[in-house]
Amino acid sequence: MNHRRIRGCLLAVLLTAPWHVMGAPMPAGAADGGLFFSQDPALNANKQVVFHILRDLLEANHWELADRYIAQEYRQHNPNAADGRAAVVAYFTEVLKVRPSDIPDRLHTPVIAVLAEGDLVTVLYPRRVRDGGSEYHTTWFDTWRIRDGKAVEHWDPALLHESPELQ
């Protein structure tokens, strides 16, 4: 895997995404505009796993489906989260006490870009941050490593005791 190429792709996306930099609204339908599809069958399969994690688990809260998309040995690189599929499910269902809703036809989370290379899929989202009495716009990301059709590893830029506000 070429980390320089991934960094270059991320930089290109950030430099060509004026709605992100200027804080303007995302283009309508950006999450459904083919971002989670690829002509390459392996990359397409990996993007689809991430799409279902976002839509079915994180948006619709159907954590009973977690074993379809997240491996038992799931590894977190977020200082606020524990490793393992069971820990992720427990966090959302027992700590946050989320309740399932209908799984939507499309993803509702605004997405700037979805990058896939090898076994990694990175999703970039606009993020609004409040700082005292003001706010600014920046970008959040999640990266998953996919193996055998399931997420086995996850990264994001979270700091200890921080939770992103995605808008």
CSV table of C-alpha atoms in Angstrom, one decimal:
chain,number,residue,atom,x,y,z
A,1,MET,CA,0.0,0.0,0.0
A,2,ASN,CA,1.3,3.4,-0.9
A,3,HIS,CA,0.7,5.8,2.1
A,4,ARG,CA,2.0,8.8,0.1
A,5,ARG,CA,-0.7,8.1,-2.6
A,6,ILE,CA,-3.4,8.0,0.1
A,7,ARG,CA,-2.2,11.2,1.6
A,8,GLY,CA,-2.1,12.8,-1.8
A,9,CYS,CA,-5.7,11.7,-2.5
A,10,LEU,CA,-6.9,13.1,0.8
A,11,LEU,CA,-5.1,16.4,0.1
A,12,ALA,CA,-6.6,16.6,-3.4
A,13,VAL,CA,-10.1,16.1,-2.0
A,14,LEU,CA,-9.6,18.7,0.7
A,15,LEU,CA,-8.2,21.2,-1.7
A,16,THR,CA,-11.0,20.7,-4.2
A,17,ALA,CA,-13.9,20.7,-1.7
A,18,PRO,CA,-14.9,24.4,-1.4
A,19,TRP,CA,-18.1,23.6,0.6
A,20,HIS,CA,-15.8,22.1,3.3
A,21,VAL,CA,-13.4,24.9,3.4
A,22,MET,CA,-15.9,27.7,3.2
A,23,GLY,CA,-18.5,26.0,5.4
A,24,ALA,CA,-21.1,26.1,2.7
A,25,PRO,CA,-23.8,23.4,2.7
A,26,MET,CA,-23.0,20.0,1.1
A,27,PRO,CA,-24.3,19.4,-2.4
A,28,ALA,CA,-27.7,17.7,-2.3
A,29,GLY,CA,-27.5,14.0,-2.6
A,30,ALA,CA,-23.7,13.9,-2.2
A,31,ALA,CA,-23.9,10.7,-0.1
A,32,ASP,CA,-25.8,8.9,-2.8
A,33,GLY,CA,-23.8,10.2,-5.8
A,34,GLY,CA,-21.8,7.1,-6.4
A,35,LEU,CA,-19.3,7.7,-3.6
A,36,PHE,CA,-19.8,4.2,-2.2
A,37,PHE,CA,-19.4,2.5,-5.5
A,38,SER,CA,-16.3,1.5,-7.5
A,39,GLN,CA,-15.7,-0.2,-10.9
A,40,ASP,CA,-13.2,-2.4,-9.1
A,41,PRO,CA,-15.2,-5.3,-7.5
A,42,ALA,CA,-12.9,-5.6,-4.4
A,43,LEU,CA,-13.0,-1.9,-3.7
A,44,ASN,CA,-16.7,-1.8,-4.4
A,45,ALA,CA,-17.3,-4.7,-1.9
A,46,ASN,CA,-15.2,-2.8,0.8
A,47,LYS,CA,-17.1,0.4,0.2
A,48,GLN,CA,-20.4,-1.4,0.5
A,49,VAL,CA,-19.4,-2.8,4.0
A,50,VAL,CA,-18.6,0.8,5.1
A,51,PHE,CA,-21.9,2.1,3.6
A,52,HIS,CA,-23.8,-0.5,5.7
A,53,ILE,CA,-21.9,0.3,8.8
A,54,LEU,CA,-22.8,4.0,8.4
A,55,ARG,CA,-26.4,3.5,7.3
A,56,ASP,CA,-27.6,0.3,9.0
A,57,LEU,CA,-25.6,0.6,12.3
A,58,LEU,CA,-24.7,4.2,12.9
A,59,GLU,CA,-27.8,5.9,11.4
A,60,ALA,CA,-30.6,3.3,11.8
A,61,ASN,CA,-29.1,1.7,15.0
A,62,HIS,CA,-29.6,-1.9,14.0
A,63,TRP,CA,-26.8,-3.2,16.1
A,64,GLU,CA,-28.2,-6.7,15.9
A,65,LEU,CA,-26.8,-6.7,12.4
A,66,ALA,CA,-23.3,-5.8,13.5
A,67,ASP,CA,-21.9,-9.3,13.0
A,68,ARG,CA,-22.6,-8.9,9.2
A,69,TYR,CA,-20.3,-5.9,9.0
A,70,ILE,CA,-17.9,-5.9,11.9
A,71,ALA,CA,-15.5,-8.7,12.8
A,72,GLN,CA,-15.4,-10.1,16.3
A,73,GLU,CA,-11.8,-9.1,16.7
A,74,TYR,CA,-12.5,-5.4,15.6
A,75,ARG,CA,-9.7,-3.1,16.6
A,76,GLN,CA,-10.3,0.5,17.6
A,77,HIS,CA,-7.7,3.3,17.3
A,78,ASN,CA,-9.9,5.8,19.1
A,79,PRO,CA,-8.9,6.5,22.7
A,80,ASN,CA,-12.6,6.7,23.7
A,81,ALA,CA,-13.6,3.2,22.4
A,82,ALA,CA,-12.7,-0.4,23.4
A,83,ASP,CA,-11.7,-3.1,20.9
A,84,GLY,CA,-14.0,-5.8,19.8
A,85,ARG,CA,-17.4,-6.0,18.1
A,86,ALA,CA,-19.1,-6.8,21.4
A,87,ALA,CA,-17.6,-3.6,23.0
A,88,VAL,CA,-18.9,-1.5,20.1
A,89,VAL,CA,-22.4,-3.0,20.2
A,90,ALA,CA,-22.5,-2.6,24.0
A,91,TYR,CA,-21.4,1.1,23.8
A,92,PHE,CA,-24.3,2.0,21.4
A,93,THR,CA,-27.0,-0.2,22.9
A,94,GLU,CA,-26.2,-0.2,26.6
A,95,VAL,CA,-24.3,3.1,27.2
A,96,LEU,CA,-26.0,5.4,24.5
A,97,LYS,CA,-29.2,3.3,24.6
A,98,VAL,CA,-29.9,3.9,20.9
A,99,ARG,CA,-33.1,2.5,19.5
A,100,PRO,CA,-33.5,1.0,16.0
A,101,SER,CA,-35.3,2.9,13.4
A,102,ASP,CA,-36.3,2.1,9.8
A,103,ILE,CA,-33.2,1.6,7.6
A,104,PRO,CA,-33.4,4.4,5.1
A,105,ASP,CA,-33.0,4.0,1.3
A,106,ARG,CA,-30.1,6.3,1.3
A,107,LEU,CA,-27.4,7.6,3.7
A,108,HIS,CA,-28.4,10.8,5.5
A,109,THR,CA,-25.0,11.7,6.9
A,110,PRO,CA,-23.3,14.4,4.7
A,111,VAL,CA,-20.2,12.9,3.0
A,112,ILE,CA,-17.5,14.8,1.2
A,113,ALA,CA,-15.6,11.8,-0.3
A,114,VAL,CA,-15.1,8.1,0.0
A,115,LEU,CA,-11.6,6.8,-0.8
A,116,ALA,CA,-10.7,3.1,-1.2
A,117,GLU,CA,-7.4,1.6,-1.8
A,118,GLY,CA,-6.4,-2.0,-1.0
A,119,ASP,CA,-8.2,-3.1,2.2
A,120,LEU,CA,-8.8,0.5,3.5
A,121,VAL,CA,-11.9,2.7,3.1
A,122,THR,CA,-11.8,6.3,4.3
A,123,VAL,CA,-14.9,8.5,4.5
A,124,LEU,CA,-14.6,12.3,4.9
A,125,TYR,CA,-17.4,14.3,6.5
A,126,PRO,CA,-18.0,18.0,7.1
A,127,ARG,CA,-17.7,18.9,10.8
A,128,ARG,CA,-18.9,22.0,12.5
A,129,VAL,CA,-16.9,22.8,15.7
A,130,ARG,CA,-18.1,25.3,18.3
A,131,ASP,CA,-15.3,27.1,20.1
A,132,GLY,CA,-16.5,29.4,22.8
A,133,GLY,CA,-19.0,31.8,21.2
A,134,SER,CA,-17.9,31.1,17.6
A,135,GLU,CA,-17.8,28.1,15.3
A,136,TYR,CA,-15.8,27.0,12.3
A,137,HIS,CA,-15.9,24.2,9.8
A,138,THR,CA,-13.4,21.4,9.3
A,139,THR,CA,-13.4,17.8,8.2
A,140,TRP,CA,-13.8,14.6,10.2
A,141,PHE,CA,-12.7,11.2,8.8
A,142,ASP,CA,-13.2,7.5,9.6
A,143,THR,CA,-11.0,4.8,8.1
A,144,TRP,CA,-11.8,1.1,8.2
A,145,ARG,CA,-9.7,-1.9,7.2
A,146,ILE,CA,-11.9,-4.5,5.6
A,147,ARG,CA,-11.0,-8.2,5.6
A,148,ASP,CA,-13.3,-11.0,4.4
A,149,GLY,CA,-16.2,-8.7,4.0
A,150,LYS,CA,-16.1,-7.2,7.5
A,151,ALA,CA,-14.4,-4.3,9.3
A,152,VAL,CA,-11.5,-5.5,11.3
A,153,GLU,CA,-9.9,-2.1,12.2
A,154,HIS,CA,-11.0,1.5,12.6
A,155,TRP,CA,-9.3,4.9,12.9
A,156,ASP,CA,-10.6,8.4,13.4
A,157,PRO,CA,-9.0,11.7,14.7
A,158,ALA,CA,-10.8,11.6,18.0
A,159,LEU,CA,-9.0,13.0,21.1
A,160,LEU,CA,-9.6,11.6,24.6
A,161,HIS,CA,-13.0,12.7,25.9
A,162,GLU,CA,-14.0,14.1,22.5
A,163,SER,CA,-17.0,13.2,20.4
A,164,PRO,CA,-17.4,14.7,17.0
A,165,GLU,CA,-20.5,16.7,16.0
A,166,LEU,CA,-21.1,15.8,12.4
A,167,GLN,CA,-23.4,18.0,10.5
